[in-house]
PDB file of C-alpha atoms in Angstrom:
ATOM      1  CA  TRP A  69       0.416   0.156   0.213  1.00 49.00           C
ATOM      2  CA  ILE A  70       3.251   2.588   0.618  1.00 53.00           C
ATOM      3  CA  LEU A  71       4.011   1.936  -2.982  1.00 57.00           C
ATOM      4  CA  LYS A  72       0.324   2.797  -4.170  1.00 56.00           C
ATOM      5  CA  PHE A  73       0.442   5.797  -1.861  1.00 51.00           C
ATOM      6  CA  LEU A  74       3.626   7.143  -3.258  1.00 51.00           C
ATOM      7  CA  ALA A  75       2.771   6.681  -6.888  1.00 57.00           C
ATOM      8  CA  LYS A  76      -0.335   8.402  -6.298  1.00 56.00           C
ATOM      9  CA  ARG A  77       0.460  11.176  -4.257  1.00 61.00           C
ATOM     10  CA  TYR A  78       2.310  14.360  -4.660  1.00 64.00           C
ATOM     11  CA  LEU A  79       4.744  16.226  -2.137  1.00 64.00           C
ATOM     12  CA  PRO A  80       3.079  19.911  -1.385  1.00 70.00           C
ATOM     13  CA  LYS A  81       4.736  22.142  -2.738  1.00 75.00           C
ATOM     14  CA  TRP A  82       4.930  24.290   0.567  1.00 79.00           C
ATOM     15  CA  PHE A  83       6.874  20.640   1.904  1.00 77.00           C
ATOM     16  CA  ILE A  84       9.380  21.138  -1.272  1.00 79.00           C
ATOM     17  CA  LEU A  85       9.801  25.059  -0.344  1.00 83.00           C
ATOM     18  CA  LEU A  86      10.612  23.992   3.253  1.00 86.00           C
ATOM     19  CA  LEU A  87      12.857  20.868   2.407  1.00 85.00           C
ATOM     20  CA  ASP A  88      14.909  23.835   0.445  1.00 86.00           C
ATOM     21  CA  LEU A  89      15.450  26.005   3.308  1.00 90.00           C
ATOM     22  CA  PHE A  90      16.068  23.127   5.425  1.00 91.00           C
ATOM     23  CA  VAL A  91      18.514  21.910   3.223  1.00 89.00           C
ATOM     24  CA  VAL A  92      20.303  25.706   3.289  1.00 90.00           C
ATOM     25  CA  ALA A  93      20.392  25.950   6.679  1.00 91.00           C
ATOM     26  CA  VAL A  94      21.789  23.203   6.245  1.00 91.00           C
ATOM     27  CA  SER A  95      24.654  24.145   3.769  1.00 91.00           C
ATOM     28  CA  VAL A  96      25.396  27.606   6.283  1.00 89.00           C
ATOM     29  CA  VAL A  97      26.391  25.487   9.095  1.00 89.00           C
ATOM     30  CA  PHE A  98      28.275  22.815   7.136  1.00 89.00           C
ATOM     31  CA  ALA A  99      30.026  25.648   5.573  1.00 87.00           C
ATOM     32  CA  TRP A 100      30.836  27.102   9.079  1.00 86.00           C
ATOM     33  CA  LEU A 101      31.822  23.975  10.359  1.00 86.00           C
ATOM     34  CA  VAL A 102      34.841  23.436   7.340  1.00 87.00           C
ATOM     35  CA  LEU A 103      35.672  26.678   7.516  1.00 82.00           C
ATOM     36  CA  ALA A 104      36.177  26.244  11.485  1.00 80.00           C
ATOM     37  CA  ASN A 105      37.984  22.824  11.019  1.00 78.00           C
ATOM     38  CA  PHE A 106      34.799  21.022  12.292  1.00 79.00           C
ATOM     39  CA  SER A 107      35.162  23.054  15.726  1.00 77.00           C
ATOM     40  CA  PHE A 108      31.861  23.921  17.615  1.00 78.00           C
ATOM     41  CA  VAL A 109      34.003  26.532  20.258  1.00 78.00           C
ATOM     42  CA  LYS A 110      32.168  29.757  18.758  1.00 76.00           C
ATOM     43  CA  MET A 111      29.674  27.357  16.087  1.00 76.00           C
ATOM     44  CA  PHE A 112      26.543  29.419  17.912  1.00 79.00           C
ATOM     45  CA  THR A 113      26.647  32.694  18.534  1.00 79.00           C
ATOM     46  CA  LEU A 114      23.981  35.806  18.266  1.00 79.00           C
ATOM     47  CA  ASN A 115      25.973  36.853  14.843  1.00 79.00           C
ATOM     48  CA  ARG A 116      25.677  33.750  13.087  1.00 83.00           C
ATOM     49  CA  PHE A 117      22.144  33.352  14.567  1.00 86.00           C
ATOM     50  CA  GLN A 118      21.500  35.949  12.321  1.00 85.00           C
ATOM     51  CA  THR A 119      23.481  35.219   9.133  1.00 85.00           C
ATOM     52  CA  LEU A 120      21.471  31.827   8.943  1.00 88.00           C
ATOM     53  CA  MET A 121      17.806  33.940   9.216  1.00 91.00           C
ATOM     54  CA  LEU A 122      19.071  36.236   6.997  1.00 89.00           C
ATOM     55  CA  PHE A 123      20.160  33.162   4.279  1.00 90.00           C
ATOM     56  CA  GLU A 124      16.699  32.029   5.135  1.00 92.00           C
ATOM     57  CA  LEU A 125      14.886  34.948   4.270  1.00 93.00           C
ATOM     58  CA  VAL A 126      16.560  35.732   1.364  1.00 92.00           C
ATOM     59  CA  TYR A 127      17.176  31.929   0.077  1.00 90.00           C
ATOM     60  CA  GLY A 128      13.090  31.889   0.496  1.00 90.00           C
ATOM     61  CA  LEU A 129      12.407  34.907  -1.319  1.00 92.00           C
ATOM     62  CA  SER A 130      14.123  33.772  -4.428  1.00 91.00           C
ATOM     63  CA  PHE A 131      12.788  30.831  -3.862  1.00 86.00           C
ATOM     64  CA  VAL A 132       9.015  31.806  -4.150  1.00 88.00           C
ATOM     65  CA  VAL A 133       9.674  34.837  -7.093  1.00 90.00           C
ATOM     66  CA  LEU A 134      11.110  31.782  -9.196  1.00 86.00           C
ATOM     67  CA  ARG A 135       9.048  29.349  -8.236  1.00 83.00           C
ATOM     68  CA  SER A 136      11.854  26.575  -7.519  1.00 77.00           C
ATOM     69  CA  TYR A 137       9.171  24.360  -5.397  1.00 71.00           C
ATOM     70  CA  ASP A 138       6.603  24.235  -8.565  1.00 72.00           C
ATOM     71  CA  GLY A 139       6.301  20.711 -10.215  1.00 63.00           C
ATOM     72  CA  ALA A 140       6.431  17.415  -8.796  1.00 58.00           C
ATOM     73  CA  PHE A 141       9.277  16.464  -6.767  1.00 56.00           C
ATOM     74  CA  ARG A 142       9.838  13.120  -7.998  1.00 56.00           C
ATOM     75  CA  HIS A 143       9.545  14.216 -11.585  1.00 58.00           C
ATOM     76  CA  THR A 144      13.095  16.902 -11.028  1.00 63.00           C
ATOM     77  CA  GLY A 145      13.685  17.223 -14.668  1.00 66.00           C
ATOM     78  CA  VAL A 146      16.043  20.544 -16.852  1.00 73.00           C
ATOM     79  CA  LYS A 147      13.730  22.846 -15.900  1.00 77.00           C
ATOM     80  CA  ASP A 148      13.436  22.456 -12.001  1.00 77.00           C
ATOM     81  CA  LEU A 149      17.210  22.177 -11.923  1.00 78.00           C
ATOM     82  CA  THR A 150      17.349  25.776 -14.045  1.00 82.00           C
ATOM     83  CA  ARG A 151      14.953  27.293 -11.777  1.00 83.00           C
ATOM     84  CA  LEU A 152      16.880  26.228  -8.196  1.00 84.00           C
ATOM     85  CA  PHE A 153      20.174  27.369 -10.332  1.00 85.00           C
ATOM     86  CA  PHE A 154      18.926  30.762 -11.150  1.00 88.00           C
ATOM     87  CA  ALA A 155      17.256  30.902  -7.393  1.00 88.00           C
ATOM     88  CA  THR A 156      20.981  29.972  -5.678  1.00 88.00           C
ATOM     89  CA  LEU A 157      22.999  32.926  -8.585  1.00 90.00           C
ATOM     90  CA  LEU A 158      19.855  35.643  -7.114  1.00 91.00           C
ATOM     91  CA  SER A 159      20.149  34.671  -3.773  1.00 90.00           C
ATOM     92  CA  THR A 160      23.923  34.331  -3.847  1.00 89.00           C
ATOM     93  CA  VAL A 161      24.079  37.954  -5.027  1.00 91.00           C
ATOM     94  CA  VAL A 162      21.588  39.643  -3.411  1.00 92.00           C
ATOM     95  CA  LEU A 163      23.265  38.114   0.040  1.00 89.00           C
ATOM     96  CA  LEU A 164      26.664  39.753  -1.606  1.00 88.00           C
ATOM     97  CA  PHE A 165      25.128  42.833  -1.926  1.00 89.00           C
ATOM     98  CA  VAL A 166      23.136  43.067   0.891  1.00 88.00           C
ATOM     99  CA  THR A 167      25.932  42.100   3.867  1.00 85.00           C
ATOM    100  CA  ARG A 168      28.457  44.100   1.817  1.00 85.00           C
ATOM    101  CA  LEU A 169      26.556  47.252   2.145  1.00 85.00           C
ATOM    102  CA  SER A 170      25.375  46.261   5.426  1.00 84.00           C
ATOM    103  CA  TYR A 171      29.517  45.695   6.453  1.00 81.00           C
ATOM    104  CA  TYR A 172      30.299  49.585   5.153  1.00 84.00           C
ATOM    105  CA  ASN A 173      27.295  51.085   6.954  1.00 81.00           C
ATOM    106  CA  GLY A 174      27.926  49.411  10.145  1.00 78.00           C
ATOM    107  CA  LEU A 175      25.074  47.514  10.872  1.00 75.00           C
ATOM    108  CA  TYR A 176      27.156  43.923   9.858  1.00 74.00           C
ATOM    109  CA  ASN A 177      29.943  42.119  10.902  1.00 74.00           C
ATOM    110  CA  LEU A 178      31.568  39.974   7.663  1.00 69.00           C
ATOM    111  CA  THR A 179      33.711  37.070  10.348  1.00 72.00           C
ATOM    112  CA  ASP A 180      31.188  34.783   9.040  1.00 74.00           C
ATOM    113  CA  CYS A 181      30.422  35.974   5.649  1.00 77.00           C
ATOM    114  CA  THR A 182      33.556  35.978   3.948  1.00 80.00           C
ATOM    115  CA  ILE A 183      33.355  35.280   0.333  1.00 82.00           C
ATOM    116  CA  ALA A 184      35.293  31.380   0.988  1.00 83.00           C
ATOM    117  CA  PHE A 185      32.346  30.864   3.535  1.00 83.00           C
ATOM    118  CA  MET A 186      29.786  32.022   0.715  1.00 86.00           C
ATOM    119  CA  VAL A 187      31.721  29.615  -2.277  1.00 86.00           C
ATOM    120  CA  LEU A 188      31.118  26.800   0.273  1.00 85.00           C
ATOM    121  CA  GLN A 189      27.849  27.435   1.448  1.00 86.00           C
ATOM    122  CA  VAL A 190      26.419  27.414  -2.695  1.00 85.00           C
ATOM    123  CA  PHE A 191      28.392  24.403  -3.253  1.00 87.00           C
ATOM    124  CA  SER A 192      27.208  22.626  -0.896  1.00 87.00           C
ATOM    125  CA  PHE A 193      23.211  23.413  -0.703  1.00 86.00           C
ATOM    126  CA  THR A 194      24.038  22.791  -4.682  1.00 83.00           C
ATOM    127  CA  MET A 195      25.180  19.101  -4.164  1.00 86.00           C
ATOM    128  CA  GLY A 196      22.419  18.552  -1.054  1.00 85.00           C
ATOM    129  CA  ILE A 197      19.621  19.941  -3.215  1.00 82.00           C
ATOM    130  CA  LEU A 198      21.197  17.829  -6.801  1.00 79.00           C
ATOM    131  CA  GLY A 199      21.391  14.745  -4.485  1.00 80.00           C
ATOM    132  CA  ILE A 200      18.334  14.920  -3.099  1.00 80.00           C
ATOM    133  CA  ARG A 201      15.661  15.424  -5.850  1.00 76.00           C
ATOM    134  CA  LEU A 202      17.663  13.245  -8.027  1.00 76.00           C
ATOM    135  CA  SER A 203      17.585  10.551  -5.582  1.00 78.00           C
ATOM    136  CA  VAL A 204      14.270  10.732  -5.222  1.00 73.00           C
ATOM    137  CA  LYS A 205      13.384  10.719  -8.955  1.00 71.00           C
ATOM    138  CA  LEU A 206      16.146   7.243  -9.076  1.00 73.00           C
ATOM    139  CA  LEU A 207      14.296   5.715  -6.206  1.00 71.00           C
ATOM    140  CA  TYR A 208      10.539   6.457  -7.732  1.00 68.00           C
ATOM    141  CA  SER A 209      11.659   5.638 -11.442  1.00 67.00           C
ATOM    142  CA  ARG A 210      13.465   2.390  -9.732  1.00 69.00           C
ATOM    143  CA  PHE A 211      11.030   1.022  -7.699  1.00 64.00           C
ATOM    144  CA  VAL A 212       7.472   2.691  -7.679  1.00 59.00           C
ATOM    145  CA  PHE A 213       7.114   3.158 -11.514  1.00 56.00           C
ATOM    146  CA  SER A 214       8.663  -0.111 -12.425  1.00 57.00           C
ATOM    147  CA  TRP A 215       6.366  -1.998  -9.620  1.00 53.00           C
ATOM    148  CA  LEU A 216       3.400  -0.367 -11.644  1.00 53.00           C
ATOM    149  CA  VAL A 217       4.496  -0.751 -15.009  1.00 52.00           C
ATOM    150  CA  PHE A 218       5.337  -4.125 -15.333  1.00 50.00           C
ATOM    151  CA  PRO A 219       2.286  -5.801 -14.886  1.00 52.00           C
ATOM    152  CA  ALA A 220       0.477  -3.580 -17.136  1.00 49.00           C
ATOM    153  CA  VAL A 221       3.157  -4.491 -19.976  1.00 50.00           C
ATOM    154  CA  TYR A 222       3.918  -7.960 -19.376  1.00 51.00           C
ATOM    155  CA  GLY A 223       0.357  -8.638 -18.382  1.00 55.00           C
ATOM    156  CA  GLY A 224       1.568 -10.497 -15.435  1.00 54.00           C
ATOM    157  CA  THR A 225       1.427  -9.386 -11.467  1.00 55.00           C
ATOM    158  CA  PRO A 226       4.260  -8.075  -9.555  1.00 56.00           C
ATOM    159  CA  ASP A 227       4.518 -11.323  -7.332  1.00 56.00           C
ATOM    160  CA  VAL A 228       5.179 -13.634 -10.296  1.00 53.00           C
ATOM    161  CA  GLY A 229       9.181 -14.639 -10.407  1.00 50.00           C
TER     162      GLY A 229
END
């Protein structure tokens, strides 16, 4: 019954958006850990929390504006990945602009948002989101789709060996 449920249902768009934002948060924390040689000493500070919230806000707005969550999650294609690429590019440009402008106005400390951090964050986000979306597509096509198509094409049942 699980395969039938997965075959008939699509994930809600809000769930895909939340999953993408979760990957953003994980990529931000991962980039900080890499730059700090996986030291948790000053990992959770107010400045880093504010940086994380800024990233979530900017990425969330770019996902909504470019509708990167649109489409069936298990049928991710080139169009969906292109929207994700442009949303990531837009977010990175906006974040670079906002953090640099805030720094020059004395509102923000750039120690938590360096260029190296931004590169690591974009790379880890891209690899994480591609890995998740393409894995779901592969698993769906391998297990659910083959289970549904086999009996119809060959006239048998999935239990017959």
